[in-house]
Structures are given as structure tokens and as C-alpha cells.
Coordinates of C-alpha atoms in Angstrom, one line a residue:
X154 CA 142.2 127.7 35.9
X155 CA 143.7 124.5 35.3
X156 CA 142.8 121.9 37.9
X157 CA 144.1 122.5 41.4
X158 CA 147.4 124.3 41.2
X159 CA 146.7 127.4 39.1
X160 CA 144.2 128.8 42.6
X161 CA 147.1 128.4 44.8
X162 CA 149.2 130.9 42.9
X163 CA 147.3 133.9 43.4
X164 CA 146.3 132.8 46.7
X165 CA 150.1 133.3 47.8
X166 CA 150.4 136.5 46.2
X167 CA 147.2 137.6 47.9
X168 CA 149.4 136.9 51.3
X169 CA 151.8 139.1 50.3
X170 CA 149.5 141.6 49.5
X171 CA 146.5 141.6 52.0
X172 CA 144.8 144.5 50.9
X173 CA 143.9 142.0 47.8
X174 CA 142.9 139.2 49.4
X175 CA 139.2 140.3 50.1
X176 CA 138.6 140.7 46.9
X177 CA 139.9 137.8 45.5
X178 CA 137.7 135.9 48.0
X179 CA 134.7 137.7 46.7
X180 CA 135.4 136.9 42.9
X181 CA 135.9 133.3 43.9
X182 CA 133.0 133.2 46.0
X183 CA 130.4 134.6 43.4
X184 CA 132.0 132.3 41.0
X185 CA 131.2 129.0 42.7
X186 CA 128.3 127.1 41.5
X187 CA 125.9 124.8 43.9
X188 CA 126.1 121.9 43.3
X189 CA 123.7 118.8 45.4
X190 CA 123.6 116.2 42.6
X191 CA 124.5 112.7 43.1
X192 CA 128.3 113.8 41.8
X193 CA 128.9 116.1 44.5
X194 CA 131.9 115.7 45.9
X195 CA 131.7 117.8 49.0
X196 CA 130.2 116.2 52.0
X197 CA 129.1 117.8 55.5
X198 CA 126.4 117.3 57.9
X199 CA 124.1 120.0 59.9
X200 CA 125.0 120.7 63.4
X201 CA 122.5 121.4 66.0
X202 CA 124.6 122.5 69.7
X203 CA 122.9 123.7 72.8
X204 CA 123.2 128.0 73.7
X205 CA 127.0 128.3 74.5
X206 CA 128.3 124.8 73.8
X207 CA 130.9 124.0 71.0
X208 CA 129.5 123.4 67.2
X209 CA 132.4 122.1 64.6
X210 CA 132.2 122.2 61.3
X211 CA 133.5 119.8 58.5
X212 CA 133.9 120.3 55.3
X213 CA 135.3 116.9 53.5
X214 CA 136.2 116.4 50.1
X215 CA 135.3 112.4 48.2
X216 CA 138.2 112.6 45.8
X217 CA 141.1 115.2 46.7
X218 CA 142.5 116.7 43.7
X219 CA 144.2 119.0 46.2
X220 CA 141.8 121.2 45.3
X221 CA 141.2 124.7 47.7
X222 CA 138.9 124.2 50.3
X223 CA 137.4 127.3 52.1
X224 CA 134.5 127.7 54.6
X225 CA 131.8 131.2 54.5
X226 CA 129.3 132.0 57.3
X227 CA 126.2 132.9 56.5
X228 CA 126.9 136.3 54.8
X229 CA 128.9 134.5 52.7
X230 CA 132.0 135.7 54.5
X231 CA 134.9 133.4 54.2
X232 CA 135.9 131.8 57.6
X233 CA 138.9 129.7 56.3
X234 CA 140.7 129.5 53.5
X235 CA 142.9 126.8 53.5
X236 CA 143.9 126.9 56.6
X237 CA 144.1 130.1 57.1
X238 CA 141.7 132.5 58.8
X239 CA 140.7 136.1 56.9
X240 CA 137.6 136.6 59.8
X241 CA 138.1 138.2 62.5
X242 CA 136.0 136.8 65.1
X243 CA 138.6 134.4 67.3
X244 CA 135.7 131.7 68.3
X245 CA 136.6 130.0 65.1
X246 CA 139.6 128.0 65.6
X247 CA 141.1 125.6 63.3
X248 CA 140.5 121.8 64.0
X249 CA 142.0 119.9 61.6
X250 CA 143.2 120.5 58.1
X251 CA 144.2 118.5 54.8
X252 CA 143.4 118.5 50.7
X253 CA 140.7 116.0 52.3
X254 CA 139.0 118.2 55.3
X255 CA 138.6 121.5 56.3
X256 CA 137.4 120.8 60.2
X257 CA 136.5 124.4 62.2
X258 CA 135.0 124.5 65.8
X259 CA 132.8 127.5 66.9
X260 CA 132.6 127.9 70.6
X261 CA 130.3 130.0 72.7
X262 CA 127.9 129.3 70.3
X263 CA 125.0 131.9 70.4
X264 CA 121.4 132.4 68.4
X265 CA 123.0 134.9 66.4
X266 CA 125.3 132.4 64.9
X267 CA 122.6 130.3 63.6
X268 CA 122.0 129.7 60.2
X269 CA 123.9 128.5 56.7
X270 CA 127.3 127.8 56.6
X271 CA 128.6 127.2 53.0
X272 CA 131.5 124.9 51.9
X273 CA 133.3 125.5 48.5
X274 CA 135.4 123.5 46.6
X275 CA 137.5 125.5 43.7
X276 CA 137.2 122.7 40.8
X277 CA 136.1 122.9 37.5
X278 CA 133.7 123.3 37.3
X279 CA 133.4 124.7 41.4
X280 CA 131.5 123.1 44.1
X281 CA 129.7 124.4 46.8
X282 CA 127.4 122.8 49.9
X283 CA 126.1 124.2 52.6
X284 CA 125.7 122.9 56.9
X285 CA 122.9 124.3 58.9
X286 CA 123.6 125.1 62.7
X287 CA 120.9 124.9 64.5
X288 CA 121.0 126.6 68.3
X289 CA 119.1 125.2 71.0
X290 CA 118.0 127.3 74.0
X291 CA 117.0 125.4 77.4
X292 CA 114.5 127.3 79.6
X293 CA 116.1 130.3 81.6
X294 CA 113.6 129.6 84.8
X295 CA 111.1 127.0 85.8
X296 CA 108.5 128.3 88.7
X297 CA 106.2 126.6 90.3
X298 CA 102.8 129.2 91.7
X299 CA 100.6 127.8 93.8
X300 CA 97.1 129.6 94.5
X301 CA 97.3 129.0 98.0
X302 CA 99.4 127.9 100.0
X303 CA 97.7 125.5 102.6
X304 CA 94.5 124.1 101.3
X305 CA 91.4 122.8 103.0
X306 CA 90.6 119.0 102.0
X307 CA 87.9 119.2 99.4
X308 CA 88.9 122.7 98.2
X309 CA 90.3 122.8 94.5
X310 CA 94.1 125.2 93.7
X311 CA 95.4 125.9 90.8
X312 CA 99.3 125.7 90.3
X313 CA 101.2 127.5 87.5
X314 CA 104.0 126.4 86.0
X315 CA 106.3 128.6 84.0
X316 CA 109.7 127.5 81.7
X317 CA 110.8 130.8 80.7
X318 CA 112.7 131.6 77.2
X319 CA 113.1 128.5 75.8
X320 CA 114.0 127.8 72.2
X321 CA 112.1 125.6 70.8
X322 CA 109.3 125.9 72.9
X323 CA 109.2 123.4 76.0
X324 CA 106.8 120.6 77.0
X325 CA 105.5 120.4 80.3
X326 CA 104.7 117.6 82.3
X327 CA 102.8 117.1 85.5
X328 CA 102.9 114.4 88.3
X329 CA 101.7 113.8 91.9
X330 CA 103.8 111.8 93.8
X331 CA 104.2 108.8 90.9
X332 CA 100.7 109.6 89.2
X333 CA 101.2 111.7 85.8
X334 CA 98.5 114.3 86.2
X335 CA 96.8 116.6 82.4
X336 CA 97.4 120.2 82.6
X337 CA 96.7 123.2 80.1
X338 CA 99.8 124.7 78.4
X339 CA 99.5 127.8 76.5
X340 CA 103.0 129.3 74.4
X341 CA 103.9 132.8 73.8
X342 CA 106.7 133.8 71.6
X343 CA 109.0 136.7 71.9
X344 CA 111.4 136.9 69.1
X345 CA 113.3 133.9 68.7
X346 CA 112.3 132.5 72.1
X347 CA 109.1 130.8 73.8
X348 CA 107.7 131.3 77.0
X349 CA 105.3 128.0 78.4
X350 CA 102.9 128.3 81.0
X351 CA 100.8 125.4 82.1
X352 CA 98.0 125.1 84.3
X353 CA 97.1 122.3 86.7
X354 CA 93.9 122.4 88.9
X355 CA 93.7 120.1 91.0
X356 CA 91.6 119.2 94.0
X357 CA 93.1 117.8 97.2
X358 CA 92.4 115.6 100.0
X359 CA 93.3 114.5 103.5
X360 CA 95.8 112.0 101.6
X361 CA 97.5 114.5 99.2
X362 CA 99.3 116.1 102.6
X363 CA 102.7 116.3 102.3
X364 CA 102.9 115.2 98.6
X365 CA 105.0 116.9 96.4
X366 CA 103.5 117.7 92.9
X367 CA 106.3 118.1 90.4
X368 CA 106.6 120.3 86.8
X369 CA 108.9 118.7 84.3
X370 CA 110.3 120.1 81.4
X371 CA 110.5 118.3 78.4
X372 CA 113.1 120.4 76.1
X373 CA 115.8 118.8 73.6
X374 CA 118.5 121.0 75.3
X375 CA 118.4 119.9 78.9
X376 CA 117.6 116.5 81.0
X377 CA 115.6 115.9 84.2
X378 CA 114.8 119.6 84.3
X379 CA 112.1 120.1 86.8
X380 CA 110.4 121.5 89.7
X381 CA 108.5 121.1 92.8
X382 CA 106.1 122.0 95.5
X383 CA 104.8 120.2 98.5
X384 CA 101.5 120.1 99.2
X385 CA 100.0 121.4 102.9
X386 CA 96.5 120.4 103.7
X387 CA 94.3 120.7 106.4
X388 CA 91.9 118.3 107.5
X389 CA 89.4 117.4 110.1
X390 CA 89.7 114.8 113.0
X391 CA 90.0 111.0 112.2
X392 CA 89.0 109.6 115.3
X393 CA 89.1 106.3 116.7
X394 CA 87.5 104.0 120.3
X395 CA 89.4 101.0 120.8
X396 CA 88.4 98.6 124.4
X397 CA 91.6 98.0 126.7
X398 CA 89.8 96.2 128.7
X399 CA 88.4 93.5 128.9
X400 CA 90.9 92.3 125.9
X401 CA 88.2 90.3 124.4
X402 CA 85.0 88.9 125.9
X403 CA 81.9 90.2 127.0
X404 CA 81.3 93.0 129.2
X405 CA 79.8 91.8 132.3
X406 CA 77.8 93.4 134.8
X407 CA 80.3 94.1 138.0
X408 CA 83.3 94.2 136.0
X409 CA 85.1 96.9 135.0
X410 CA 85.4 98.8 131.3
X411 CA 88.1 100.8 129.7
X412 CA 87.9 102.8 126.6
X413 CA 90.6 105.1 124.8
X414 CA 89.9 107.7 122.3
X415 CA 92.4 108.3 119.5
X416 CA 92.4 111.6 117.2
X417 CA 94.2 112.4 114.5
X418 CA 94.2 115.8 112.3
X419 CA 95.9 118.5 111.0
X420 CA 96.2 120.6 112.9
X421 CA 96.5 118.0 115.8
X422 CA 92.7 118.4 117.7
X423 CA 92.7 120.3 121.0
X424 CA 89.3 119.4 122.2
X425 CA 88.1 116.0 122.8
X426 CA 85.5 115.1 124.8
X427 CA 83.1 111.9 125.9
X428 CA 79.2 111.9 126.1
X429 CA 76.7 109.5 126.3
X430 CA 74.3 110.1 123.3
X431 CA 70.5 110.2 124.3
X432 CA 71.1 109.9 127.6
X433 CA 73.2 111.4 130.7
X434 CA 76.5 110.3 131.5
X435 CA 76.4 108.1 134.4
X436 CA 77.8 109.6 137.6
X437 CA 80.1 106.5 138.4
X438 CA 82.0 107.3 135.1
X439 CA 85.6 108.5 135.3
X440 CA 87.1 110.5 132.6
X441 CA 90.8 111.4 132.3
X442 CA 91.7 112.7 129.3
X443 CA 91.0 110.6 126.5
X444 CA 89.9 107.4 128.5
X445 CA 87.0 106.5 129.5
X446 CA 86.5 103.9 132.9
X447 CA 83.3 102.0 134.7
X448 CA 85.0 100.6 137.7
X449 CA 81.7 98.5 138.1
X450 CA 79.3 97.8 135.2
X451 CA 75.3 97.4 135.6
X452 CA 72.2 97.5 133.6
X453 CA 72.3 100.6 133.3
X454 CA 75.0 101.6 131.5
X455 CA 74.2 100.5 128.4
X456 CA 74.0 102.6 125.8
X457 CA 76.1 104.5 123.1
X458 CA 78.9 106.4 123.9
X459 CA 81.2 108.8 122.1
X460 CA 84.0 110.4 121.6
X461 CA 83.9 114.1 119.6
X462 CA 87.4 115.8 118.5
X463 CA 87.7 118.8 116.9
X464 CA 90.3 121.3 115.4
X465 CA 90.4 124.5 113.5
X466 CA 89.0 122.5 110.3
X467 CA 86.0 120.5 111.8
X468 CA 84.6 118.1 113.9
X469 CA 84.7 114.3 113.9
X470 CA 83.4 111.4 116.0
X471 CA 83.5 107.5 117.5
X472 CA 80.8 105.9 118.8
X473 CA 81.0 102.4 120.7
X474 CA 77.6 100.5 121.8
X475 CA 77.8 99.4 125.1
X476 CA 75.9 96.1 126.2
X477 CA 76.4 94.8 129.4
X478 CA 75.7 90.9 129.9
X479 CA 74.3 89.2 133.2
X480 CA 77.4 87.8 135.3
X481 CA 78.3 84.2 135.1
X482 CA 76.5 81.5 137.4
X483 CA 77.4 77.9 138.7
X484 CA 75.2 74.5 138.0
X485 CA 75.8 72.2 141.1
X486 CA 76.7 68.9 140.0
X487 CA 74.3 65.6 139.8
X488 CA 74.7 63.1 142.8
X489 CA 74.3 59.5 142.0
X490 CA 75.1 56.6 143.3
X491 CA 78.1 55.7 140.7
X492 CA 81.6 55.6 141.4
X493 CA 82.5 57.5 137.5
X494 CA 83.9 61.2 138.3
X495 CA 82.1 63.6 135.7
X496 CA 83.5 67.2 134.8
X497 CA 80.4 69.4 134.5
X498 CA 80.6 73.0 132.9
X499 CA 79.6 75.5 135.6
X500 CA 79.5 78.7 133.7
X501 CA 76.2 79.8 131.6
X502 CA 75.4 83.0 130.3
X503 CA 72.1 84.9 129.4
X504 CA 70.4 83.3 126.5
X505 CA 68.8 86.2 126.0
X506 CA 72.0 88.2 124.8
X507 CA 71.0 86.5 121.0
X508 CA 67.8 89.0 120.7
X509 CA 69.9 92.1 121.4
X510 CA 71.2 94.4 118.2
X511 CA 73.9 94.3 116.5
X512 CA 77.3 95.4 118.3
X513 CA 79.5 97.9 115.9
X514 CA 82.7 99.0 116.1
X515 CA 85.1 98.3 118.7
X516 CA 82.7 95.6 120.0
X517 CA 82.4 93.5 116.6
X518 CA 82.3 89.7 117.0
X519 CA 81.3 89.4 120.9
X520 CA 78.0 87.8 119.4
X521 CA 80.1 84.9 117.6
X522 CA 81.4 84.5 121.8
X523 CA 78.2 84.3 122.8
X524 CA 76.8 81.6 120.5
X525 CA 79.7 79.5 121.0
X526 CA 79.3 79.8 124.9
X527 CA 75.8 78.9 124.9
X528 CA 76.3 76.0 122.6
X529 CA 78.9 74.2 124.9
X530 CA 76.8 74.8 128.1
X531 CA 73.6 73.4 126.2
X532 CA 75.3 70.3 125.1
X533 CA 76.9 69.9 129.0
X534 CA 73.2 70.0 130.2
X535 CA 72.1 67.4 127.7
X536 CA 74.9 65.1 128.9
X537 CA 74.5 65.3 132.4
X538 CA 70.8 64.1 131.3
X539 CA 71.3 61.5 129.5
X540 CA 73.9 60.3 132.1
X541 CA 71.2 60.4 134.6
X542 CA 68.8 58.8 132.7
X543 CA 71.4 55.7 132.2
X544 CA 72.2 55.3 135.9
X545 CA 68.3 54.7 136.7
X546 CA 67.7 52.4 134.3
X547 CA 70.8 50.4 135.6
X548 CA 69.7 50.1 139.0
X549 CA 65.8 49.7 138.5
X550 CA 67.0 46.2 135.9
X551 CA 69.6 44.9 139.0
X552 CA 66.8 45.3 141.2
X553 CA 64.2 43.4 139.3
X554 CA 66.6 40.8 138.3
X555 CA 67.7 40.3 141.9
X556 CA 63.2 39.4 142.6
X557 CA 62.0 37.8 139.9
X558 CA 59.6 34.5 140.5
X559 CA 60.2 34.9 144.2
X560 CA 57.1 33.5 146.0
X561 CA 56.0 30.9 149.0
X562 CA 53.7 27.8 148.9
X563 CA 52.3 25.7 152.0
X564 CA 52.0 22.5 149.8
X565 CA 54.2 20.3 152.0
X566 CA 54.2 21.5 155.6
X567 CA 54.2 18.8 158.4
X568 CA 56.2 16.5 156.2
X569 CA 59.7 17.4 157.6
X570 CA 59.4 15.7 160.6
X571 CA 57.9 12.0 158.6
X572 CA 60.6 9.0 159.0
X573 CA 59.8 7.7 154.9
X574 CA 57.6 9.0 151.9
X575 CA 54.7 7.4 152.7
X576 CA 54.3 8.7 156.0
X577 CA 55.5 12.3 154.9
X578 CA 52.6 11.9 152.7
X579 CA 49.9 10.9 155.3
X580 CA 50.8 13.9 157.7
X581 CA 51.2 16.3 154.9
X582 CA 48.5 19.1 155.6
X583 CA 45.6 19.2 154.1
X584 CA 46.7 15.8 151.8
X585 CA 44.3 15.2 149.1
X586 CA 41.3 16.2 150.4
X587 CA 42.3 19.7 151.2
X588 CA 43.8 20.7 147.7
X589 CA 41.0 23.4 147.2
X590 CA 42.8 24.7 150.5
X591 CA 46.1 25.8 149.1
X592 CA 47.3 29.4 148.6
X593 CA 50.2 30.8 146.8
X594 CA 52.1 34.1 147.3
X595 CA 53.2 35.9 144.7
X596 CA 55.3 39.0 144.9

């Protein structure tokens, strides 16, 4: 064989006598050589194509010395020579070819067609390389099984999921709305192809209701392949008091009190229901429905009352302490003798509201009310005092200013009427000889 051209000769004989072309192709094939060294002049690459896609094979040459290029499948049975096709099977079809490349596409690719594919060069000495195609399978089915399907909050299920025939073998992935959740995966092979299970157990509450938890497959031959269930669970009643009126304040004795119950479950409560715990409802107390009204409150309705809901999962309840407070009263305001109008607070509560218990629930910060009302009627007292105290102190110092050294002395009576001094002073009662005589008043 002398370099390129002497192959093509009998290669177009052999087309004009088919009958000898199979055997030349097998004396050509058994005498090629493999060859992997850094002077190889073939080049290819492995293909790896998903079940029933398209794989295409190229077979390129370095340095074209027009040299015969042909292309076996993995029994070693040529595909291509040249560009022509001695195989049967009509999947392979004929890309490109040139004394550089030998390009063939394989379609409907299946497992079967896996394996070695060999490329030979007919130099001297010849040159062979082979391509692997590798065949991915995506899983046939992905089911989700769910022990049961409506739960009980507290209660643990199990879910099953199952990626069916899967080549490789799949990874599976858990979540729970956005929270990745750890399952148990066991594999099981049949032939060529993998079966996954994986197990999640996981235990639900009032919250999970409605949540879908999702199976994802994890598989080199497919994207966003996954599955999911919604979660249905049962729970008992959340209930909930909540004081229309009054809006905020105290609750006074003679006004009025209304309460509303809220419930909330699944399934939605059908019984709910007020009593008064430790004691008997009082007879004056209307109940419709889910309210609760005291036209007229009094000592004695204070106490703890409640609201019970229930459904087929359980039963729940609200309680709201009830403490009524002594009505509000008026101070009359000072009189005193002073022109200066004064604004005097007129409403005072019961001091005594300080020493009660604590108020929970729907009656939370009524205690903060009362300090802050008893502080302002305190400091209106002290004011009103001290205002008092001022005034008096005014009018006792005007009045003792206006008397001070006011008193009467009888030392020169009878000298009005004298014409001069001296004679004033002769007639003047008493005179000198009656000093011891003389009295002074003094008040």
C-alpha cells in the first residue's frame, strides 16, 4: 500500500462488485493498529445524548494525506466508508464528509446503541481511535405516596417518593414549602436501569395545612423534574375574647359590657358556648351566639368568664377576668371669698382598684388607666389645698394690718374747750396730781 491512493483502488472495484466489499472491510479492519500516542492523528470526542435524542459522531483527521476514513460500531461493523454506508440500519445518516472529517449523526438513540465506536485511518502504518456514547435515561415516573391522607396535628406520616427507571440512578430531593427537608433513599437496579425510592417522615402541625411538600429529581437527563402533594391537617379550635365595648377604659358598675368570641379550626367548630367558671352564670346575662352582653354591670359580676369551642379534633378555650370598678363621683368646688375662677377635676375612682389582681387577656393595661386616673385627681385635691390655705393667710395679714397699735388715752380731756396752753393745761383732768390716775386701752 503506497500512501493514500493505492486503498482507493480496490475500494472502487469493491463497488462494482458488492459481494466483495464485506470482506475487504474485514481484512482492513483486522489490519488497523490502535494507536493513542501523542502522534495520533485521528481526533474524536465521547458523546453522551439523552434516551431518544440525536448523538453525532466525528471522526477528524490532523494532517489529510487524503487518506480513507471509515467509522465501525461497536462490533466492529463498519458504518461509513468514505462516504458511503455498507450498514444497514438507516438512523445513521451522513453529516458532513471530507479527506479531513467523517461526521455521522445517530438518531433515536437507544441503550442498545451504547458503547465503543471506533474510527480508522488507512495510513502506514494504520490508525485507529475509538468515541464512547454514553445513553442517559430520565426517570419514566415520579410518585408521590402519602400514608394518609388528612393528618391530625401532632401525628407523624410518611411520604414515598418514587423516580422509576432511571439511568444513572436519580437523586432525590425533599422540601416543604421553601424549607429543604432529609429523607432516606434506597436504589434498586434492574438491568441497565435504577429504580429510587425515598422516604420522608415527617410530623405535622396546625401550620403545615395547606403546604405543599415537593420531591425533586435530581438526574443529568432532565431539568426541574419534580412532584407534589398538599398537605391536609386537622386541628383543634384557636379561640379568641375580644371587648367591643367599652373600647377602652374600665368597666364600671351600671354600664354595660360586650364580649365576642372568635373560633377558628379545621374543621370550622360547631359548638361554642359561654360559662362563668366557678360560679353560675348570672341571670341578667344575654347570650346570642357568640356574644356575650351585661346591659347593667354590678359587684357581682365579677369573675371569669369563657368561651369553649369545639370540633371533631378537640376542644379549645378563652377566658377574660372581669372586674367591675365603683362608678365615678363629683367633688363640689371650694367657696372663697376671691374673685380667681378655678377648674377643679370632679371625677375620682376607687383607690382600692390598685390591690386587685392582675387583669389578663383582653383586659390588659386597664391598671396603667387607673394609676394615671388616680394620680391626676390626687394632685387636683392637693391644689385646691394649698389654694385654700393661701387665701386665709391673705385675709388674716389685711386684717391685722388694717388694727395694729390702735388704742385710746384720756390724758388730755377738758382741754378742748381752754382759750391758750396754759389754761388748757390748768383744766386738763387730773393735771399733775392725778397722773397715777391714767388708763390706757389697748386692743
Amino acid at each position: 500500500m503506497a500512501g493514500g491512493a493505492q486503498p482507493r483502488g480496490p475500494a472502487a472495484r469493491a463497488a462494482g462488485a458488492p459481494g466483495l466489499l464485506p470482506l475487504l472491510l474485514l481484512l482492513l479492519s483486522a489490519a488497523a493498529i490502535l494507536h493513542r500516542g501523542d502522534g495520533q492523528n485521528l481526533v474524536t470526542e465521547d458523546v453522551t445524548v439523552v434516551e431518544g435524542d440525536v448523538a453525532t459522531i466525528s471522526c477528524r483527521v490532523k494532517n489529510s494525506d487524503d487518506s480513507v476514513i471509515q467509522l465501525l460500531n461497536p462490533n466492529r461493523q463498519t458504518i461509513y466508508f468514505r462516504d458511503f454506508r455498507p450498514l444497514k440500519d438507516s438512523r445513521f445518516q451522513l453529516v458532513n464528509f471530507s479527506n479531513s472529517e467523517l461526521r455521522v449523526s445517530l438518531t433515536n438513540v437507544s441503550i442498545s446503541d451504547e458503547g465503543r465506536y471506533f474510527c480508522q485511518l488507512y495510513t502506514d502504518p494504520p490508525q485507529e481511535i475509538y468515541t464512547t456514547i454514553t445513553v442517559l435515561v430520565p426517570p419514566r415516573n415520579l410518585v408521590i405516596d402519602i400514608q394518609k391522607e388528612i393528618a391530625v396535628e401532632g401525628e407523624e406520616i410518611e411520604l414515598n417518593c418514587t423516580a422509576m427507571a432511571s439511568r444513572p440512578a436519580t437523586t432525590i430531593r425533599w422540601f416543604k414549602g421553601n424549607k429543604e427537608l432529609t429523607g432516606k433513599s434506597e436504589v434498586e437496579q434492574w438491568s441497565d436501569m435504577y429504580t429510587v425510592t425515598s422516604q420522608l417522615v415527617l410530623k405535622v402541625g396546625r401550620e403545615d395545612d395547606g403546604v405543599p411538600v415537593i420531591c425533586l429529581v435530581d438526574h443529568p437527563a432532565v431539568k426541574d423534574l419534580q412532584t407534589q402533594r398538599y398537605l391536609e391537617v386537622m386541628y383543634k379550635p384557636q379561640v379568641r375574647v375580644s371587648q367591643n365595648y367599652p373600647v377602652q377604659g374600665l368597666t364600671r358598675e351600671g354600664e354595660p359590657l360586650e364580649l365576642t368570641c372568635a373560633a377558628f379550626g379545621k374543621p370550622q367548630p360547631t359548638d361554642m358556648r359561654w360559662l362563668r367558671v366557678d360560679d353560675e352564670m348570672p341571670q341578667h346575662v344575654v347570650v346570642s351566639g357568640s356574644n356575650l352582653l351585661i346591659s347593667n354591670l354590678n359587684k357581682t359580676d365579677n369573675g371569669t368568664y369563657r368561651c369553649e369551642a369545639s370540633n371533631a379534633v378537640g376542644k379549645s378555650h378563652a377566658d377574660y377576668m372581669l372586674f367591675v370598678y365603683d362608678p365615678p363621683t363629683t367633688i363640689p368646688p371650694p367657696t372663697t371669698t376671691t374673685t380667681t375662677t378655678t377648674t377643679i377635676p370632679t371625677t375620682i375612682t376607687d383607690t382600692t382598684a390598685t390591690t386587685e389582681p392582675a387583669v389578663h387577656d383582653s383586659r390588659a393595661g386597664e391598671e396603667g388607666a387607673i394609676r394615671s386616673v388616680d394620680h391626676a385627681v390626687v394632685g387636683g385635691v392637693v391644689a385646691v389645698v394649698v389654694f385654700a390655705m393661701l387665701c386665709l393667710l391673705i385675709i388674716l395679714g389685711r386684717y391685722f394690718a388694717r388694727h395694729k397699735g390702735t388704742y385710746f388715752t384720756h390724758e388730755a380731756k377738758g382741754a378742748d374747750d381752754a382759750a391758750d396752753a396754759d389754761t388748757a393745761i390748768i383744766n386738763a383732768e387730773g393735771g399733775q396730781n392725778n397722773s397715777e390716775e391714767k388708763k390706757e386701752y389697748f386692743i
